[in-house]
Amino acid sequence: MAVCIAVIAKENYLLYIRSIPTENELKFHYMVHTSLNVVDEKISALGKALVDQRELSPSLLYPTEDHNVYGYVTNSKVEFVMVVDLSNKALRVNEICSMFRKLHNSYTDVMCNPFYNPGDCIHSRAFDSTVTSMMTQVC
Amino acid sequence: MADAALFEFLHTEMVAELWARAPDPSPGGQKTSLSVLEGMGFRVGQALGERLPRETLAFREEQPPKEVPALGGRVLDCPLTLQIGDHWDQRGGAVGSCSRPPPHPQWYTALCPQGTYILQDNDFPLLVRMAAGPQYLEEAPKFLAFTCGLLRGTLSTLGIKSLVTASVTTLPACKFQVVIQRA
């Protein structure tokens, strides 16, 4: 179950962040922020090699004792960062993949909205509901 | 699929509307209309760029623009043609109907080494309806502005700054010239 989901633009500013409002949200914000470094490292490291693995599989960025942070980069260098709670059951990579794919599809729909200017914060209800469904799903 | 016809009608009406309202028939006024069309195409291209299959990115990442610019013309050859081809297939797939085969664009690098690509389409769907031959040559560029913007928008989503222009010598064949701008 995802605990925090963030969308970061190409220029490294936040387009969207949402977390479960139970505990200290700031902690998740910090986690997302620090994981951005790891994302950049991975991108530059894999830049020379063949990289068709990168898009298809989100990468585990940073494991802590009770959370895992996963990252995923799209064609347009927009990054999705997801913080996942480990306390329930361990989410398999396939499930993480499918969650990121759903997220990417939602983001694509937001981009296709002609009233949305690329680079603005995301205020779409459809996107919110996708994120909510990921946060409250009990697998 | 009816989508193809819908888009063609919409596009025809867009061009007609912009030209009907243009109060200034001189080249200055026409440029505004053309840039409006191109701007619309750009925004649509940006959105379409997100939908592109992710494999196109794999080739492009091998050569970030910071690297050897002298090789740029040749090195970008593979990924750009792949992207433009995919993109064209998407559009061609949307526009083609079952009775007409989708257009087959041919692309090749020009002799200029700075990354100029020419995309030639001998059967451009938006022009096919007009005429075959040199009859409406003056009217043709209006119908290409949107597509130029589309290509430019898609490339910009993928991180490539470019300049796209179009030229027509005989309908319905047209050429799109894509110049990659080095940052």
PDB file of C-alpha atoms in Angstrom:
ATOM      1  CA  MET A   1       0.000   0.000   0.000  1.00  0.00           C
ATOM      2  CA  ALA A   2       1.482   3.278  -1.029  1.00  0.00           C
ATOM      3  CA  VAL A   3       2.002   5.750   1.708  1.00  0.00           C
ATOM      4  CA  CYS A   4       3.182   8.711  -0.299  1.00  0.00           C
ATOM      5  CA  ILE A   5       3.175   9.491  -4.003  1.00  0.00           C
ATOM      6  CA  ALA A   6       4.977  12.380  -5.624  1.00  0.00           C
ATOM      7  CA  VAL A   7       5.336  13.639  -9.174  1.00  0.00           C
ATOM      8  CA  ILE A   8       8.433  15.640  -9.961  1.00  0.00           C
ATOM      9  CA  ALA A   9       8.943  17.631 -13.114  1.00  0.00           C
ATOM     10  CA  LYS A  10      11.965  17.584 -15.367  1.00  0.00           C
ATOM     11  CA  GLU A  11      13.356  20.711 -13.748  1.00  0.00           C
ATOM     12  CA  ASN A  12      13.222  19.057 -10.335  1.00  0.00           C
ATOM     13  CA  TYR A  13      10.270  20.852  -8.826  1.00  0.00           C
ATOM     14  CA  LEU A  14       7.192  19.223  -7.410  1.00  0.00           C
ATOM     15  CA  LEU A  15       4.120  18.887  -9.533  1.00  0.00           C
ATOM     16  CA  TYR A  16       2.120  16.846  -7.087  1.00  0.00           C
ATOM     17  CA  ILE A  17       2.545  15.241  -3.708  1.00  0.00           C
ATOM     18  CA  ARG A  18       0.119  13.341  -1.588  1.00  0.00           C
ATOM     19  CA  SER A  19       0.631  11.236   1.490  1.00  0.00           C
ATOM     20  CA  ILE A  20      -1.463   9.440   4.036  1.00  0.00           C
ATOM     21  CA  PRO A  21      -2.324  12.039   6.641  1.00  0.00           C
ATOM     22  CA  THR A  22      -1.795   9.858   9.661  1.00  0.00           C
ATOM     23  CA  GLU A  23       1.665  10.627  10.855  1.00  0.00           C
ATOM     24  CA  ASN A  24       4.366  13.147  10.296  1.00  0.00           C
ATOM     25  CA  GLU A  25       3.981  14.020   6.621  1.00  0.00           C
ATOM     26  CA  LEU A  26       7.172  15.991   6.562  1.00  0.00           C
ATOM     27  CA  LYS A  27       9.154  12.817   6.968  1.00  0.00           C
ATOM     28  CA  PHE A  28       7.763  11.544   3.677  1.00  0.00           C
ATOM     29  CA  HIS A  29       8.517  14.796   1.967  1.00  0.00           C
ATOM     30  CA  TYR A  30      12.115  14.503   3.089  1.00  0.00           C
ATOM     31  CA  MET A  31      12.282  10.921   1.875  1.00  0.00           C
ATOM     32  CA  VAL A  32      11.045  11.927  -1.546  1.00  0.00           C
ATOM     33  CA  HIS A  33      13.491  14.781  -1.669  1.00  0.00           C
ATOM     34  CA  THR A  34      16.489  12.676  -0.794  1.00  0.00           C
ATOM     35  CA  SER A  35      15.489   9.947  -3.203  1.00  0.00           C
ATOM     36  CA  LEU A  36      15.698  12.435  -6.074  1.00  0.00           C
ATOM     37  CA  ASN A  37      19.459  12.245  -5.817  1.00  0.00           C
ATOM     38  CA  VAL A  38      19.322   8.526  -6.263  1.00  0.00           C
ATOM     39  CA  VAL A  39      17.118   8.904  -9.308  1.00  0.00           C
ATOM     40  CA  ASP A  40      19.592  11.274 -10.914  1.00  0.00           C
ATOM     41  CA  GLU A  41      22.428   8.919 -10.153  1.00  0.00           C
ATOM     42  CA  LYS A  42      20.636   6.034 -11.757  1.00  0.00           C
ATOM     43  CA  ILE A  43      19.776   8.026 -14.823  1.00  0.00           C
ATOM     44  CA  SER A  44      23.329   9.160 -15.395  1.00  0.00           C
ATOM     45  CA  ALA A  45      24.764   5.755 -14.625  1.00  0.00           C
ATOM     46  CA  LEU A  46      22.520   3.966 -17.042  1.00  0.00           C
ATOM     47  CA  GLY A  47      22.859   6.661 -19.659  1.00  0.00           C
ATOM     48  CA  LYS A  48      25.696   4.941 -21.447  1.00  0.00           C
ATOM     49  CA  ALA A  49      24.325   1.450 -21.489  1.00  0.00           C
ATOM     50  CA  LEU A  50      21.258   0.133 -23.181  1.00  0.00           C
ATOM     51  CA  VAL A  51      18.442   1.403 -21.118  1.00  0.00           C
ATOM     52  CA  ASP A  52      15.244  -0.188 -22.217  1.00  0.00           C
ATOM     53  CA  GLN A  53      15.016  -1.864 -18.868  1.00  0.00           C
ATOM     54  CA  ARG A  54      14.691   1.410 -17.106  1.00  0.00           C
ATOM     55  CA  GLU A  55      11.304   2.448 -18.315  1.00  0.00           C
ATOM     56  CA  LEU A  56       9.706  -0.895 -17.868  1.00  0.00           C
ATOM     57  CA  SER A  57      10.763  -1.607 -14.348  1.00  0.00           C
ATOM     58  CA  PRO A  58      10.655   0.931 -11.578  1.00  0.00           C
ATOM     59  CA  SER A  59      13.726   0.808  -9.456  1.00  0.00           C
ATOM     60  CA  LEU A  60      14.013   0.471  -5.731  1.00  0.00           C
ATOM     61  CA  LEU A  61      15.712   3.668  -4.721  1.00  0.00           C
ATOM     62  CA  TYR A  62      16.098   3.475  -1.017  1.00  0.00           C
ATOM     63  CA  PRO A  63      15.070   0.853   1.497  1.00  0.00           C
ATOM     64  CA  THR A  64      14.553   1.906   5.087  1.00  0.00           C
ATOM     65  CA  GLU A  65      13.384  -0.246   7.942  1.00  0.00           C
ATOM     66  CA  ASP A  66       9.706   0.182   7.428  1.00  0.00           C
ATOM     67  CA  HIS A  67       9.406   1.868   4.045  1.00  0.00           C
ATOM     68  CA  ASN A  68      10.629   1.312   0.520  1.00  0.00           C
ATOM     69  CA  VAL A  69      10.991   4.119  -1.948  1.00  0.00           C
ATOM     70  CA  TYR A  70      10.450   3.343  -5.616  1.00  0.00           C
ATOM     71  CA  GLY A  71      11.113   5.614  -8.555  1.00  0.00           C
ATOM     72  CA  TYR A  72      10.027   5.662 -12.187  1.00  0.00           C
ATOM     73  CA  VAL A  73      10.940   8.022 -15.017  1.00  0.00           C
ATOM     74  CA  THR A  74       8.851   8.751 -18.088  1.00  0.00           C
ATOM     75  CA  ASN A  75       9.801   9.734 -21.628  1.00  0.00           C
ATOM     76  CA  SER A  76       9.639  13.386 -20.775  1.00  0.00           C
ATOM     77  CA  LYS A  77      11.876  13.054 -17.713  1.00  0.00           C
ATOM     78  CA  VAL A  78       8.998  13.409 -15.301  1.00  0.00           C
ATOM     79  CA  GLU A  79       9.659  11.310 -12.214  1.00  0.00           C
ATOM     80  CA  PHE A  80       7.203   9.456 -10.083  1.00  0.00           C
ATOM     81  CA  VAL A  81       8.327   8.594  -6.574  1.00  0.00           C
ATOM     82  CA  MET A  82       6.374   6.225  -4.411  1.00  0.00           C
ATOM     83  CA  VAL A  83       6.952   5.460  -0.752  1.00  0.00           C
ATOM     84  CA  VAL A  84       5.553   2.106   0.209  1.00  0.00           C
ATOM     85  CA  ASP A  85       4.758   0.756   3.618  1.00  0.00           C
ATOM     86  CA  LEU A  86       6.368  -2.582   4.334  1.00  0.00           C
ATOM     87  CA  SER A  87       4.279  -3.456   7.324  1.00  0.00           C
ATOM     88  CA  ASN A  88       1.394  -5.105   5.496  1.00  0.00           C
ATOM     89  CA  LYS A  89       2.681  -7.618   3.066  1.00  0.00           C
ATOM     90  CA  ALA A  90       5.602  -7.304   0.737  1.00  0.00           C
ATOM     91  CA  LEU A  91       4.456  -5.908  -2.551  1.00  0.00           C
ATOM     92  CA  ARG A  92       5.844  -7.780  -5.502  1.00  0.00           C
ATOM     93  CA  VAL A  93       7.646  -5.967  -8.254  1.00  0.00           C
ATOM     94  CA  ASN A  94       4.812  -6.727 -10.660  1.00  0.00           C
ATOM     95  CA  GLU A  95       2.372  -4.906  -8.474  1.00  0.00           C
ATOM     96  CA  ILE A  96       4.666  -1.941  -8.171  1.00  0.00           C
ATOM     97  CA  CYS A  97       5.045  -1.980 -11.954  1.00  0.00           C
ATOM     98  CA  SER A  98       1.329  -1.979 -12.480  1.00  0.00           C
ATOM     99  CA  MET A  99       0.847   0.825  -9.998  1.00  0.00           C
ATOM    100  CA  PHE A 100       3.387   2.959 -11.784  1.00  0.00           C
ATOM    101  CA  ARG A 101       1.829   2.138 -15.104  1.00  0.00           C
ATOM    102  CA  LYS A 102      -1.560   3.270 -13.871  1.00  0.00           C
ATOM    103  CA  LEU A 103       0.030   6.402 -12.528  1.00  0.00           C
ATOM    104  CA  HIS A 104       1.702   7.063 -15.857  1.00  0.00           C
ATOM    105  CA  ASN A 105      -1.567   6.587 -17.699  1.00  0.00           C
ATOM    106  CA  SER A 106      -3.270   9.030 -15.363  1.00  0.00           C
ATOM    107  CA  TYR A 107      -0.491  11.504 -15.862  1.00  0.00           C
ATOM    108  CA  THR A 108      -0.789  11.131 -19.626  1.00  0.00           C
ATOM    109  CA  ASP A 109      -4.466  11.934 -19.348  1.00  0.00           C
ATOM    110  CA  VAL A 110      -3.624  15.039 -17.355  1.00  0.00           C
ATOM    111  CA  MET A 111      -1.192  16.098 -20.074  1.00  0.00           C
ATOM    112  CA  CYS A 112      -3.800  15.574 -22.763  1.00  0.00           C
ATOM    113  CA  ASN A 113      -6.147  17.952 -21.023  1.00  0.00           C
ATOM    114  CA  PRO A 114      -5.921  21.118 -23.140  1.00  0.00           C
ATOM    115  CA  PHE A 115      -6.615  23.325 -20.143  1.00  0.00           C
ATOM    116  CA  TYR A 116      -3.585  22.024 -18.318  1.00  0.00           C
ATOM    117  CA  ASN A 117      -0.346  23.876 -18.993  1.00  0.00           C
ATOM    118  CA  PRO A 118       2.678  21.634 -18.806  1.00  0.00           C
ATOM    119  CA  GLY A 119       4.668  22.620 -15.759  1.00  0.00           C
ATOM    120  CA  ASP A 120       1.746  23.618 -13.578  1.00  0.00           C
ATOM    121  CA  CYS A 121       0.778  21.808 -10.418  1.00  0.00           C
ATOM    122  CA  ILE A 122      -1.633  18.994 -11.008  1.00  0.00           C
ATOM    123  CA  HIS A 123      -5.161  19.667  -9.786  1.00  0.00           C
ATOM    124  CA  SER A 124      -7.025  16.963 -11.632  1.00  0.00           C
ATOM    125  CA  ARG A 125      -9.750  15.047  -9.858  1.00  0.00           C
ATOM    126  CA  ALA A 126      -9.226  11.966 -11.980  1.00  0.00           C
ATOM    127  CA  PHE A 127      -5.560  11.925 -11.059  1.00  0.00           C
ATOM    128  CA  ASP A 128      -6.447  12.390  -7.402  1.00  0.00           C
ATOM    129  CA  SER A 129      -8.810   9.472  -7.504  1.00  0.00           C
ATOM    130  CA  THR A 130      -6.179   7.235  -9.109  1.00  0.00           C
ATOM    131  CA  VAL A 131      -3.727   8.172  -6.378  1.00  0.00           C
ATOM    132  CA  THR A 132      -6.357   7.635  -3.692  1.00  0.00           C
ATOM    133  CA  SER A 133      -7.153   4.201  -5.030  1.00  0.00           C
ATOM    134  CA  MET A 134      -3.480   3.306  -4.772  1.00  0.00           C
ATOM    135  CA  MET A 135      -3.176   4.569  -1.249  1.00  0.00           C
ATOM    136  CA  THR A 136      -6.152   2.818   0.149  1.00  0.00           C
ATOM    137  CA  GLN A 137      -6.026  -0.430  -1.738  1.00  0.00           C
ATOM    138  CA  VAL A 138      -5.619  -3.370   0.519  1.00  0.00           C
ATOM    139  CA  CYS A 139      -3.888  -6.017  -1.514  1.00  0.00           C
TER     140      CYS A 139
ATOM    141  CA  MET B   1     -12.556   4.027 -37.471  1.00  0.00           C
ATOM    142  CA  ALA B   2     -14.419   7.274 -37.632  1.00  0.00           C
ATOM    143  CA  ASP B   3     -11.729   9.102 -35.667  1.00  0.00           C
ATOM    144  CA  ALA B   4      -9.705   9.773 -38.770  1.00  0.00           C
ATOM    145  CA  ALA B   5     -12.528  11.551 -40.565  1.00  0.00           C
ATOM    146  CA  LEU B   6     -13.381  13.523 -37.432  1.00  0.00           C
ATOM    147  CA  PHE B   7      -9.907  14.845 -37.134  1.00  0.00           C
ATOM    148  CA  GLU B   8      -9.758  15.769 -40.819  1.00  0.00           C
ATOM    149  CA  PHE B   9     -13.022  17.690 -40.567  1.00  0.00           C
ATOM    150  CA  LEU B  10     -11.891  19.456 -37.418  1.00  0.00           C
ATOM    151  CA  HIS B  11      -8.617  20.396 -39.000  1.00  0.00           C
ATOM    152  CA  THR B  12     -10.295  21.725 -42.138  1.00  0.00           C
ATOM    153  CA  GLU B  13     -12.620  23.822 -40.046  1.00  0.00           C
ATOM    154  CA  MET B  14      -9.760  25.146 -37.924  1.00  0.00           C
ATOM    155  CA  VAL B  15      -7.917  26.344 -40.986  1.00  0.00           C
ATOM    156  CA  ALA B  16     -11.075  27.795 -42.530  1.00  0.00           C
ATOM    157  CA  GLU B  17     -12.000  29.629 -39.326  1.00  0.00           C
ATOM    158  CA  LEU B  18      -8.604  31.166 -38.854  1.00  0.00           C
ATOM    159  CA  TRP B  19      -8.570  32.388 -42.419  1.00  0.00           C
ATOM    160  CA  ALA B  20     -12.119  33.664 -42.376  1.00  0.00           C
ATOM    161  CA  ARG B  21     -11.489  35.760 -39.300  1.00  0.00           C
ATOM    162  CA  ALA B  22      -8.131  37.115 -40.306  1.00  0.00           C
ATOM    163  CA  PRO B  23      -8.914  40.795 -40.939  1.00  0.00           C
ATOM    164  CA  ASP B  24      -5.516  41.368 -42.428  1.00  0.00           C
ATOM    165  CA  PRO B  25      -5.006  39.575 -45.730  1.00  0.00           C
ATOM    166  CA  SER B  26      -1.395  40.719 -46.011  1.00  0.00           C
ATOM    167  CA  PRO B  27       1.430  38.299 -45.213  1.00  0.00           C
ATOM    168  CA  GLY B  28       1.687  39.691 -41.666  1.00  0.00           C
ATOM    169  CA  GLY B  29      -1.834  38.633 -40.778  1.00  0.00           C
ATOM    170  CA  GLN B  30      -1.370  35.273 -42.377  1.00  0.00           C
ATOM    171  CA  LYS B  31       1.707  34.683 -40.272  1.00  0.00           C
ATOM    172  CA  THR B  32      -0.336  35.166 -37.121  1.00  0.00           C
ATOM    173  CA  SER B  33      -2.828  32.556 -38.224  1.00  0.00           C
ATOM    174  CA  LEU B  34      -0.066  30.177 -39.161  1.00  0.00           C
ATOM    175  CA  SER B  35       1.620  30.631 -35.801  1.00  0.00           C
ATOM    176  CA  VAL B  36      -1.674  30.083 -33.989  1.00  0.00           C
ATOM    177  CA  LEU B  37      -2.094  26.805 -35.834  1.00  0.00           C
ATOM    178  CA  GLU B  38       1.466  25.833 -35.123  1.00  0.00           C
ATOM    179  CA  GLY B  39       1.037  26.664 -31.465  1.00  0.00           C
ATOM    180  CA  MET B  40      -2.005  24.433 -31.239  1.00  0.00           C
ATOM    181  CA  GLY B  41      -0.106  21.646 -32.908  1.00  0.00           C
ATOM    182  CA  PHE B  42       2.736  22.154 -30.447  1.00  0.00           C
ATOM    183  CA  ARG B  43       0.491  21.695 -27.429  1.00  0.00           C
ATOM    184  CA  VAL B  44      -1.083  18.580 -28.912  1.00  0.00           C
ATOM    185  CA  GLY B  45       2.355  17.255 -29.776  1.00  0.00           C
ATOM    186  CA  GLN B  46       3.479  17.724 -26.184  1.00  0.00           C
ATOM    187  CA  ALA B  47       0.585  15.616 -24.985  1.00  0.00           C
ATOM    188  CA  LEU B  48       1.138  12.992 -27.675  1.00  0.00           C
ATOM    189  CA  GLY B  49       4.786  12.770 -26.704  1.00  0.00           C
ATOM    190  CA  GLU B  50       3.762  11.381 -23.348  1.00  0.00           C
ATOM    191  CA  ARG B  51       1.876   8.585 -24.977  1.00  0.00           C
ATOM    192  CA  LEU B  52       4.759   7.397 -27.100  1.00  0.00           C
ATOM    193  CA  PRO B  53       5.942   3.877 -26.364  1.00  0.00           C
ATOM    194  CA  ARG B  54       8.844   3.896 -24.022  1.00  0.00           C
ATOM    195  CA  GLU B  55      11.168   1.972 -26.274  1.00  0.00           C
ATOM    196  CA  THR B  56      11.787   5.111 -28.289  1.00  0.00           C
ATOM    197  CA  LEU B  57      13.504   6.631 -25.311  1.00  0.00           C
ATOM    198  CA  ALA B  58      15.970   3.795 -25.033  1.00  0.00           C
ATOM    199  CA  PHE B  59      17.785   4.686 -28.225  1.00  0.00           C
ATOM    200  CA  ARG B  60      17.765   8.369 -27.644  1.00  0.00           C
ATOM    201  CA  GLU B  61      19.401   8.188 -24.237  1.00  0.00           C
ATOM    202  CA  GLU B  62      22.529   6.720 -25.655  1.00  0.00           C
ATOM    203  CA  GLN B  63      23.562  10.059 -27.000  1.00  0.00           C
ATOM    204  CA  PRO B  64      22.793  12.989 -24.717  1.00  0.00           C
ATOM    205  CA  PRO B  65      23.141  16.320 -26.458  1.00  0.00           C
ATOM    206  CA  LYS B  66      26.205  17.217 -24.430  1.00  0.00           C
ATOM    207  CA  GLU B  67      28.298  14.748 -26.324  1.00  0.00           C
ATOM    208  CA  VAL B  68      30.305  15.166 -29.483  1.00  0.00           C
ATOM    209  CA  PRO B  69      28.375  17.600 -31.630  1.00  0.00           C
ATOM    210  CA  ALA B  70      30.330  16.728 -34.733  1.00  0.00           C
ATOM    211  CA  LEU B  71      28.851  13.275 -34.684  1.00  0.00           C
ATOM    212  CA  GLY B  72      25.472  14.653 -33.790  1.00  0.00           C
ATOM    213  CA  GLY B  73      24.082  14.426 -37.267  1.00  0.00           C
ATOM    214  CA  ARG B  74      24.871  10.808 -37.634  1.00  0.00           C
ATOM    215  CA  VAL B  75      24.385   9.676 -34.075  1.00  0.00           C
ATOM    216  CA  LEU B  76      20.907  11.059 -33.764  1.00  0.00           C
ATOM    217  CA  ASP B  77      19.932   9.432 -36.996  1.00  0.00           C
ATOM    218  CA  CYS B  78      18.775   6.188 -35.472  1.00  0.00           C
ATOM    219  CA  PRO B  79      16.687   7.453 -32.557  1.00  0.00           C
ATOM    220  CA  LEU B  80      15.136  10.366 -34.356  1.00  0.00           C
ATOM    221  CA  THR B  81      13.954   8.338 -37.291  1.00  0.00           C
ATOM    222  CA  LEU B  82      12.612   5.810 -34.854  1.00  0.00           C
ATOM    223  CA  GLN B  83      10.687   8.468 -32.992  1.00  0.00           C
ATOM    224  CA  ILE B  84       9.408  10.254 -36.032  1.00  0.00           C
ATOM    225  CA  GLY B  85       8.488   6.921 -37.565  1.00  0.00           C
ATOM    226  CA  ASP B  86       6.598   5.799 -34.502  1.00  0.00           C
ATOM    227  CA  HIS B  87       4.920   9.111 -34.200  1.00  0.00           C
ATOM    228  CA  TRP B  88       3.963   9.142 -37.838  1.00  0.00           C
ATOM    229  CA  ASP B  89       2.602   5.638 -37.578  1.00  0.00           C
ATOM    230  CA  GLN B  90       0.465   6.730 -34.704  1.00  0.00           C
ATOM    231  CA  ARG B  91      -0.917   9.661 -36.624  1.00  0.00           C
ATOM    232  CA  GLY B  92      -1.080   7.668 -39.821  1.00  0.00           C
ATOM    233  CA  GLY B  93      -2.879   4.923 -37.963  1.00  0.00           C
ATOM    234  CA  ALA B  94      -5.390   7.390 -36.662  1.00  0.00           C
ATOM    235  CA  VAL B  95      -5.940   9.083 -39.945  1.00  0.00           C
ATOM    236  CA  GLY B  96      -5.904   6.092 -42.295  1.00  0.00           C
ATOM    237  CA  SER B  97      -9.154   4.287 -42.929  1.00  0.00           C
ATOM    238  CA  CYS B  98      -9.609   0.646 -43.869  1.00  0.00           C
ATOM    239  CA  SER B  99     -10.013   1.387 -47.524  1.00  0.00           C
ATOM    240  CA  ARG B 100      -6.801   3.371 -47.772  1.00  0.00           C
ATOM    241  CA  PRO B 101      -3.416   2.101 -46.662  1.00  0.00           C
ATOM    242  CA  PRO B 102      -1.622   4.278 -44.126  1.00  0.00           C
ATOM    243  CA  PRO B 103       0.920   6.701 -45.556  1.00  0.00           C
ATOM    244  CA  HIS B 104       4.498   5.552 -45.854  1.00  0.00           C
ATOM    245  CA  PRO B 105       6.815   8.413 -45.160  1.00  0.00           C
ATOM    246  CA  GLN B 106      10.398   8.137 -46.205  1.00  0.00           C
ATOM    247  CA  TRP B 107      12.939   9.912 -44.183  1.00  0.00           C
ATOM    248  CA  TYR B 108      16.582  10.556 -44.751  1.00  0.00           C
ATOM    249  CA  THR B 109      19.257  12.796 -43.342  1.00  0.00           C
ATOM    250  CA  ALA B 110      20.170  15.759 -45.411  1.00  0.00           C
ATOM    251  CA  LEU B 111      23.765  16.421 -46.259  1.00  0.00           C
ATOM    252  CA  CYS B 112      23.946  19.126 -43.642  1.00  0.00           C
ATOM    253  CA  PRO B 113      25.691  17.654 -40.604  1.00  0.00           C
ATOM    254  CA  GLN B 114      24.038  19.762 -37.918  1.00  0.00           C
ATOM    255  CA  GLY B 115      21.107  17.432 -37.535  1.00  0.00           C
ATOM    256  CA  THR B 116      18.660  18.301 -40.269  1.00  0.00           C
ATOM    257  CA  TYR B 117      16.136  15.655 -41.105  1.00  0.00           C
ATOM    258  CA  ILE B 118      13.679  15.601 -43.901  1.00  0.00           C
ATOM    259  CA  LEU B 119      10.485  13.665 -43.605  1.00  0.00           C
ATOM    260  CA  GLN B 120       8.839  13.144 -46.924  1.00  0.00           C
ATOM    261  CA  ASP B 121       5.313  11.910 -47.206  1.00  0.00           C
ATOM    262  CA  ASN B 122       3.989  11.167 -50.657  1.00  0.00           C
ATOM    263  CA  ASP B 123       0.450  10.720 -49.544  1.00  0.00           C
ATOM    264  CA  PHE B 124      -0.166  13.177 -46.766  1.00  0.00           C
ATOM    265  CA  PRO B 125      -3.666  12.507 -45.434  1.00  0.00           C
ATOM    266  CA  LEU B 126      -4.638  16.103 -44.838  1.00  0.00           C
ATOM    267  CA  LEU B 127      -3.747  17.063 -48.373  1.00  0.00           C
ATOM    268  CA  VAL B 128      -5.111  14.047 -50.184  1.00  0.00           C
ATOM    269  CA  ARG B 129      -8.611  15.434 -50.090  1.00  0.00           C
ATOM    270  CA  MET B 130      -7.663  18.611 -51.813  1.00  0.00           C
ATOM    271  CA  ALA B 131      -6.185  17.724 -55.126  1.00  0.00           C
ATOM    272  CA  ALA B 132      -3.534  15.641 -56.773  1.00  0.00           C
ATOM    273  CA  GLY B 133      -1.146  17.802 -58.694  1.00  0.00           C
ATOM    274  CA  PRO B 134      -0.120  21.423 -58.619  1.00  0.00           C
ATOM    275  CA  GLN B 135      -3.603  22.868 -58.495  1.00  0.00           C
ATOM    276  CA  TYR B 136      -3.994  24.284 -54.960  1.00  0.00           C
ATOM    277  CA  LEU B 137      -0.340  24.841 -54.197  1.00  0.00           C
ATOM    278  CA  GLU B 138      -0.849  28.245 -52.521  1.00  0.00           C
ATOM    279  CA  GLU B 139      -3.432  26.872 -50.130  1.00  0.00           C
ATOM    280  CA  ALA B 140      -1.403  23.871 -49.095  1.00  0.00           C
ATOM    281  CA  PRO B 141       0.966  25.404 -46.489  1.00  0.00           C
ATOM    282  CA  LYS B 142      -1.951  26.356 -44.237  1.00  0.00           C
ATOM    283  CA  PHE B 143      -2.788  22.714 -43.850  1.00  0.00           C
ATOM    284  CA  LEU B 144       0.715  21.802 -42.849  1.00  0.00           C
ATOM    285  CA  ALA B 145       1.220  24.283 -40.016  1.00  0.00           C
ATOM    286  CA  PHE B 146      -0.598  22.189 -37.443  1.00  0.00           C
ATOM    287  CA  THR B 147       1.451  19.131 -38.284  1.00  0.00           C
ATOM    288  CA  CYS B 148       4.694  21.077 -38.058  1.00  0.00           C
ATOM    289  CA  GLY B 149       3.713  22.120 -34.565  1.00  0.00           C
ATOM    290  CA  LEU B 150       2.792  18.552 -33.740  1.00  0.00           C
ATOM    291  CA  LEU B 151       6.230  17.268 -34.653  1.00  0.00           C
ATOM    292  CA  ARG B 152       7.930  20.086 -32.788  1.00  0.00           C
ATOM    293  CA  GLY B 153       5.828  19.463 -29.676  1.00  0.00           C
ATOM    294  CA  THR B 154       6.518  15.757 -29.602  1.00  0.00           C
ATOM    295  CA  LEU B 155      10.228  16.290 -29.995  1.00  0.00           C
ATOM    296  CA  SER B 156      10.209  18.868 -27.229  1.00  0.00           C
ATOM    297  CA  THR B 157       8.537  16.443 -24.839  1.00  0.00           C
ATOM    298  CA  LEU B 158      11.361  14.063 -25.543  1.00  0.00           C
ATOM    299  CA  GLY B 159      13.813  16.834 -24.774  1.00  0.00           C
ATOM    300  CA  ILE B 160      14.853  17.750 -28.314  1.00  0.00           C
ATOM    301  CA  LYS B 161      14.580  21.379 -29.334  1.00  0.00           C
ATOM    302  CA  SER B 162      13.848  21.619 -32.997  1.00  0.00           C
ATOM    303  CA  LEU B 163      12.527  23.759 -35.774  1.00  0.00           C
ATOM    304  CA  VAL B 164      10.086  22.214 -38.195  1.00  0.00           C
ATOM    305  CA  THR B 165       9.153  23.679 -41.534  1.00  0.00           C
ATOM    306  CA  ALA B 166       7.158  22.219 -44.366  1.00  0.00           C
ATOM    307  CA  SER B 167       7.209  22.564 -48.101  1.00  0.00           C
ATOM    308  CA  VAL B 168       4.982  21.333 -50.867  1.00  0.00           C
ATOM    309  CA  THR B 169       5.869  20.969 -54.510  1.00  0.00           C
ATOM    310  CA  THR B 170       3.111  18.703 -55.737  1.00  0.00           C
ATOM    311  CA  LEU B 171       0.051  17.704 -53.800  1.00  0.00           C
ATOM    312  CA  PRO B 172      -0.363  15.424 -51.938  1.00  0.00           C
ATOM    313  CA  ALA B 173       3.354  14.918 -51.425  1.00  0.00           C
ATOM    314  CA  CYS B 174       4.996  17.163 -48.866  1.00  0.00           C
ATOM    315  CA  LYS B 175       8.282  17.460 -47.052  1.00  0.00           C
ATOM    316  CA  PHE B 176       8.836  18.332 -43.421  1.00  0.00           C
ATOM    317  CA  GLN B 177      12.231  19.628 -42.555  1.00  0.00           C
ATOM    318  CA  VAL B 178      13.297  19.141 -38.950  1.00  0.00           C
ATOM    319  CA  VAL B 179      16.340  21.045 -37.768  1.00  0.00           C
ATOM    320  CA  ILE B 180      17.638  19.995 -34.377  1.00  0.00           C
ATOM    321  CA  GLN B 181      18.902  22.972 -32.448  1.00  0.00           C
ATOM    322  CA  ARG B 182      21.960  22.440 -30.367  1.00  0.00           C
ATOM    323  CA  ALA B 183      21.590  23.860 -26.868  1.00  0.00           C
TER     324      ALA B 183
END
